[in-house]
Structure formats: C-alpha cells, structure tokens
Coordinates of C-alpha atoms in Angstrom, one line a residue:
X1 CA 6.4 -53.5 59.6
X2 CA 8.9 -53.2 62.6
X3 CA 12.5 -53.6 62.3
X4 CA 14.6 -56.0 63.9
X5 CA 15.7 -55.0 67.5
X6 CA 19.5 -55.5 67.2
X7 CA 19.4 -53.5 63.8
X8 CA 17.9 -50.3 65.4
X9 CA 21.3 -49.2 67.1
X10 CA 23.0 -50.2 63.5
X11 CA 20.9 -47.7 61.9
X12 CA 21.0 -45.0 64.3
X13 CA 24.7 -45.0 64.3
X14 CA 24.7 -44.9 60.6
X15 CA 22.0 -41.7 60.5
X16 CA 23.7 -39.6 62.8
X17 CA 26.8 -39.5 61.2
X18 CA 25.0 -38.6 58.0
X19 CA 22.6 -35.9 59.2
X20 CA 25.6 -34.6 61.0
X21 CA 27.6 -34.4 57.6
X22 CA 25.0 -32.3 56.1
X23 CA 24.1 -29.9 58.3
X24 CA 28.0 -28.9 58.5
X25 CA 27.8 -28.9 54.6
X26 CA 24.8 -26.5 54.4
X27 CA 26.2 -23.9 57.5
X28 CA 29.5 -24.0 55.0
X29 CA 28.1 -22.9 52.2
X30 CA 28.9 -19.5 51.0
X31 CA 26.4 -17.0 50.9
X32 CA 26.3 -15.3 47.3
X33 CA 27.3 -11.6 47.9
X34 CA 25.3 -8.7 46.8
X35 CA 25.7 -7.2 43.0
X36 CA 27.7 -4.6 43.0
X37 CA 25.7 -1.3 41.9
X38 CA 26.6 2.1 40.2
X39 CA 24.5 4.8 39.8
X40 CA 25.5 7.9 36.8
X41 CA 24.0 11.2 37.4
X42 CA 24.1 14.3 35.1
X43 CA 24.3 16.0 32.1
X44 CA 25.2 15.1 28.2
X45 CA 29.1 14.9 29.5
X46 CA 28.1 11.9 31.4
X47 CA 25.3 10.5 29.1
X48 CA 27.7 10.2 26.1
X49 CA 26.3 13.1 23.9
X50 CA 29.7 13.4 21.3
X51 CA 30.4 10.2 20.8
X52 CA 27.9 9.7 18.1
X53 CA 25.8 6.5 18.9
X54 CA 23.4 6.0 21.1
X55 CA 21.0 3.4 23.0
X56 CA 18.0 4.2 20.4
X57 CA 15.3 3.9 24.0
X58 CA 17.6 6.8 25.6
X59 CA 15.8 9.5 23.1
X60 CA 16.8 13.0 23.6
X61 CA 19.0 12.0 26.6
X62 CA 21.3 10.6 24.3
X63 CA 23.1 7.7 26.5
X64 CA 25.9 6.4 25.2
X65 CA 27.5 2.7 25.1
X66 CA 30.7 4.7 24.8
X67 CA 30.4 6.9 27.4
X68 CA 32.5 6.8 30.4
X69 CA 30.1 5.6 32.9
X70 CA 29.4 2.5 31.1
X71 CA 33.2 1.5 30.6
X72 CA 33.4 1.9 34.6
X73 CA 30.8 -0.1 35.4
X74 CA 32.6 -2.9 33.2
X75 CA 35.9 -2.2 35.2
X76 CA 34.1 -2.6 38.4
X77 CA 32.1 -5.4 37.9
X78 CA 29.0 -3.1 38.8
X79 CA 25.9 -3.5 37.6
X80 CA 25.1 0.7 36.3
X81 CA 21.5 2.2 36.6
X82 CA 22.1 5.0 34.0
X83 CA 19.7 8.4 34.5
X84 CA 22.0 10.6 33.1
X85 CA 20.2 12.8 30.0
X86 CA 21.4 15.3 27.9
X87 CA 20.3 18.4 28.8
X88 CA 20.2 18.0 32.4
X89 CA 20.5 21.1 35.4
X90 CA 21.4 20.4 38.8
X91 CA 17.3 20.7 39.5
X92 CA 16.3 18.1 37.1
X93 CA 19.3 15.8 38.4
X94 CA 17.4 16.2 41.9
X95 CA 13.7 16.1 40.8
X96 CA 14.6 13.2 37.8
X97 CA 17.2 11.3 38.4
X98 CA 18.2 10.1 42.1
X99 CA 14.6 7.3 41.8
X100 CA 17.5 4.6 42.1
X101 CA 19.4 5.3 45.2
X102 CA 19.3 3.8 48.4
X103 CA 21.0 2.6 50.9
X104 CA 22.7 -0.5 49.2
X105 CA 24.1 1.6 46.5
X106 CA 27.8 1.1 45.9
X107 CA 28.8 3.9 43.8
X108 CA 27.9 7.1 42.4
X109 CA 29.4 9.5 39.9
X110 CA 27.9 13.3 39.5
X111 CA 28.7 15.9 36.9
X112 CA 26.1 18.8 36.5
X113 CA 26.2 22.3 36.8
X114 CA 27.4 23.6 33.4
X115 CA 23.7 23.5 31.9
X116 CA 22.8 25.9 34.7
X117 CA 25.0 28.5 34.1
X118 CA 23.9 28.4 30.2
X119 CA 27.8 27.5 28.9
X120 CA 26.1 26.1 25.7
X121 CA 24.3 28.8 25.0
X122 CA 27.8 31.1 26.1
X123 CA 29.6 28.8 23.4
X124 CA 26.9 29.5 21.0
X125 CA 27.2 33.5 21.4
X126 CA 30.7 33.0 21.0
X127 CA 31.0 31.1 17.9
X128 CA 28.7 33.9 15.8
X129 CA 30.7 35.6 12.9
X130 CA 32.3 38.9 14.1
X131 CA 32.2 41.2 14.7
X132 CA 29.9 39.6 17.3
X133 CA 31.1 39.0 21.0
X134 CA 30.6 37.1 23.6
X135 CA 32.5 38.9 26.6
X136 CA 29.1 39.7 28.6
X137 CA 27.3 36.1 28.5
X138 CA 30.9 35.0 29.7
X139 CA 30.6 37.3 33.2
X140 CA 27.2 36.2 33.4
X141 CA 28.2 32.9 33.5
X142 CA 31.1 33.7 35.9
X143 CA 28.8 35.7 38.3
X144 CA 26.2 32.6 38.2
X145 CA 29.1 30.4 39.1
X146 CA 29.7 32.5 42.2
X147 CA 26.3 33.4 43.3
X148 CA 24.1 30.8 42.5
X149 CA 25.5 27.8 41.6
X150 CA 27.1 26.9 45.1
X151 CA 23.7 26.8 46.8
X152 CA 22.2 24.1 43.6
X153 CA 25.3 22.1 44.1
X154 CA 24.7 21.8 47.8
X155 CA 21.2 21.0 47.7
X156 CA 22.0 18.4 45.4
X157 CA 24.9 16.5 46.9
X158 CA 23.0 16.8 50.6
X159 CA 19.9 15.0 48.3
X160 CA 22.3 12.0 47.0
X161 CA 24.1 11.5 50.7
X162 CA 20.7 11.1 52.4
X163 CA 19.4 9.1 49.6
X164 CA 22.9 6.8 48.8
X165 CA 24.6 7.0 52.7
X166 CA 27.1 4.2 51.8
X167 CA 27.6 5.1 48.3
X168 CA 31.3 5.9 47.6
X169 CA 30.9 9.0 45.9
X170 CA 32.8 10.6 43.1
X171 CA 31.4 14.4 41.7
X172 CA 33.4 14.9 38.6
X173 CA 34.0 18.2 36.4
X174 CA 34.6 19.6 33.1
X175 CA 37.4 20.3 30.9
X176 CA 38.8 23.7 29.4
X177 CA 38.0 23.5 26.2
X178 CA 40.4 25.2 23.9
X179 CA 43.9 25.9 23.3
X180 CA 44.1 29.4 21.6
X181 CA 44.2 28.2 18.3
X182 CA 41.6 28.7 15.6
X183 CA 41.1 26.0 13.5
X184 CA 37.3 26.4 13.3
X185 CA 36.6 28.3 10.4
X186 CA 32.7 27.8 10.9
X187 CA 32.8 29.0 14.0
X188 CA 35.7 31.2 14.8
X189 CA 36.1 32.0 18.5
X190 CA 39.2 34.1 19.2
X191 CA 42.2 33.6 21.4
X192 CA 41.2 36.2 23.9
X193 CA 37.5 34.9 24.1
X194 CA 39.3 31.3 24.2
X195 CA 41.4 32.0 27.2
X196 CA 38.1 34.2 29.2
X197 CA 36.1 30.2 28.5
X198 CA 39.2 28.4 29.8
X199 CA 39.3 31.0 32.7
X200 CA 35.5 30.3 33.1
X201 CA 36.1 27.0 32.7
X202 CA 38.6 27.6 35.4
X203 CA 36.4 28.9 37.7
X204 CA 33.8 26.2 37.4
X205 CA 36.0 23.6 38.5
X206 CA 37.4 25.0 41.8
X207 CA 33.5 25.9 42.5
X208 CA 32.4 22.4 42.0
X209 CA 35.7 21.1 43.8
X210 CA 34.8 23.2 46.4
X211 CA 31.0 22.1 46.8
X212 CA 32.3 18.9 47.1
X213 CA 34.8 18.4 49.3
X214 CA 32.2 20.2 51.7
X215 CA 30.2 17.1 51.1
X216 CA 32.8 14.6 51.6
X217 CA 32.6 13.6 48.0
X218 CA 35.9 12.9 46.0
X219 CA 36.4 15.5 43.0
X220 CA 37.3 14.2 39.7
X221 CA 39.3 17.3 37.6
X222 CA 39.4 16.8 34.1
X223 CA 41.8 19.6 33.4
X224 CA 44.9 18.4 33.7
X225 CA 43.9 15.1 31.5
X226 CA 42.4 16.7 28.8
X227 CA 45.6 19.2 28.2
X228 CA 46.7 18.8 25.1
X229 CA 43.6 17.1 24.0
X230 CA 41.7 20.3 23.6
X231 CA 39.3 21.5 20.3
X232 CA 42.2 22.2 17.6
X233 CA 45.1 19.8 19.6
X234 CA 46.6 16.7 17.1
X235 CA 44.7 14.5 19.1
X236 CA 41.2 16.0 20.2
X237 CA 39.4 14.4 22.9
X238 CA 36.6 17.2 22.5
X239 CA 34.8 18.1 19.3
X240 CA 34.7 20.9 17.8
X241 CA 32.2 22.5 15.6
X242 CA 29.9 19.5 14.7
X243 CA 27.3 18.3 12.2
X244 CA 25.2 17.6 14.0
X245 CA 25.5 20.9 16.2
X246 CA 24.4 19.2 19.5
X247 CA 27.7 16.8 19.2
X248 CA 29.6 20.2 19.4
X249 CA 31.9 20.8 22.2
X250 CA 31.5 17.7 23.8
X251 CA 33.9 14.3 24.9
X252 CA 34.0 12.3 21.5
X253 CA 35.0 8.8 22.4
X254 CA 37.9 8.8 23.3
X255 CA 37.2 11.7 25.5
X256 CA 35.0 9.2 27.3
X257 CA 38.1 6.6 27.8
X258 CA 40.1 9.8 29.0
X259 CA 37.4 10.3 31.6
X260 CA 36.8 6.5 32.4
X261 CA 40.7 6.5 33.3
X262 CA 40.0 9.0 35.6
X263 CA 36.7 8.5 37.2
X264 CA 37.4 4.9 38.4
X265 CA 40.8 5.5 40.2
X266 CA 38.7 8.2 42.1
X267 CA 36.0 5.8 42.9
X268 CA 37.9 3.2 44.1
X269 CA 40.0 5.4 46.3
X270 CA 36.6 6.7 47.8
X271 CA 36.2 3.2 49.2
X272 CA 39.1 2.4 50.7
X273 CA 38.4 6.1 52.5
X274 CA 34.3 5.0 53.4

C-alpha cells in the first residue's frame, strides 16, 4: 500500500533527524581499552617459594598467591600470566618461560641468575657442621658471576626486548641475606662466611644492575629494603633454616610485600620513561 503524497515529506523529515541522532551516538561511543597485561619471569624468589602456600596446579614451581608478582598485578590492574618456577636458570627462563610475550605486553618483571651460579647449593655447603667450610664454592660462585653470568643475562634480556618491545621492563635482584649473627643453631654459618655471602651477594647485584641498564631495563635492588630484615633481624623478611628445607633462605611473606613495594614503583616509573 502507498502512502499519502503530502505525508512522504512528513516522514522524511522525521527519519533524517533520527538516523542522524544515531549514527553520532554510535561514532561516540567509547572503544573499550585493552587489558592491561604482566608477565613474571624467574626463579623461586619470584614464584613465592618461602611463603608456604601455594596454587596446588603450580607443582614443583611452587607459585605463590603471596608472592610479590601477584600483589602487583592487583596494584596495577594487570591481568599477570605467571611462568615463574622454582628452580629456574637464566636458560630455562629463555627456553620455558617467555611463550607469553608479545608485542602488546605491558609489563615485565625478571629476576634469575642466582640458580646459575649454584647459591643454594653455596648456602647448603655453608650451613654443614664445622669444622666444614664453605670459602671455595663462595669464589666459585664469585668467578661464575664475573665470567659467565654476564653473557646468560644478555642473551636473555636481548630474548624478552625482541619478544615484549613495548613492555616496560623491570629486572629485579636479590637480597644479602644475613646480618653476622648466629641464631641458627641447626645450621650455623659464621660471621666471616656471613659477610663473604653478603659480599657475594654484593657482587651479584651490581652484575645484574649492570646487565641491565645495558638493556634499558630498570633495576630493582633489594638491598637497601631488606636491611635490617635479614635471617636473625627482629623482624625477618627471609627465612632461615626451614622445615621444610626448600622454604630456607627465601622471602617469607612479608618479604614478598617488601618486594611488591618496590617492584611496582620501578615499573611504573619504566612507563613514564617508554
């Protein structure tokens, strides 16, 4: 049926108007932005092992609620993809771990190296009953940090900027452990083998430091924050001899807030650098 004649102009001036309204409201809709994404690489300092619970599918990798990547990724609203494992060298980082980057990753945070210069194992010599020692696996460990370790951490970090280009990147490091008291009586490391792992310790951080600054990456040093919160300090942010022994000489939990407090503030500042 046709319309009226006089009615068509009605109707067209009635439709216009309307079409026009909503074509305006569909061009103004916001588009949804994209999630926010953070990726955690490494070793049991970034998995959680210490804090004494763990996802029960992470296995041996021992991931932790508690563990300072996942309080970041609450801080910055970022949705975390969580490789890190327990265990973990700077090789198996690269061969295992990086599946998840790409270009539209947001953040990364780093921390490997101690598992390849054996410093659980050095820990373990050093805690025997004397009149063992551990004075040579500590320059073995000091000579691995100078001659080896720089030339892992660069293949690595070179791996995650190719994979992750916009990723605001944020390698961080490792405490010293002790304060020169024994208070250990399982395992009783002395002052002078104490203060050679703190020098170690020492040693490892302004290699790492190093490595990445060459890389662009932003270096997160845990020394300074975790004086006073050594094995044996009133308020211990690192465990000493454990039960079990795998929890030993790790971040407990609130080791893992100490290092969230630090990791974001260096994250964040990488982006208003990229």
């Amino acid at each position: 049926m046709s319309l009226p004649r006089r009615l068509v102009p009605l109707l067209a001036a009635i439709t216009v108007p309307l079409v026009t309204t909503l074509t305006v409201g569909l061009a103004a809709a916001p588009a949804h932005a994209a999630a926010t994404t953070y990726t955690a690489l490494g070793d049991s300092y970034a998995s959680g092992t210490g804090t004494r619970e763990y996802y029960p599918d992470s296995g041996s990798c021992q991931r932790s609620r508690h563990s300072y990547p996942v309080l970041d990724a609450a801080r910055l609203g970022a949705t975390l993809t969580f490789p890190a494992c327990a265990g973990a060298t700077t090789s198996s980082v690269l061969s295992g771990q990086l599946g998840s980057l790409n270009s539209a990753t947001n953040y990364v945070t780093v921390q490997a190296g101690g598992n390849d210069i054996g410093w659980s194992s050095v820990i373990v010599q050093c805690a025997l009953p004397w009149p063992t020692t551990c004075w040579s696996q500590i320059d073995s460990a000091e000579n691995t940090i100078r001659n080896t370790l720089p030339g892992r951490l660069d293949q690595l970090y070179s791996r995650i900027r190719s994979l992750a280009p916009n990723a605001r990147v944020a390698v961080v490091g490792y405490p010293r452990l002790f304060n020169g008291e024994e208070c250990n009586i399982i395992a009783r490391i002395s002052p002078g083998e104490q203060a050679e792992l703190n020098a170690a310790a020492n040693l490892l951080a302004t290699t790492i430091a190093a490595r990445a600054a060459a890389h662009g990456f932003a270096f997160v040093d845990a020394r300074g924050p975790f004086t006073g919160h050594a094995v044996c300090d009133d308020v211990e942010w690192l465990n000493g001899t454990s039960n079990p022994i795998g929890e030993s000489y790790h971040p407990n939990r609130a080791g893992h807030v100490g290092y969230a407090g630090i990791v974001e503030p260096a994250l964040r500042a990488a982006a208003r650098k990229s």
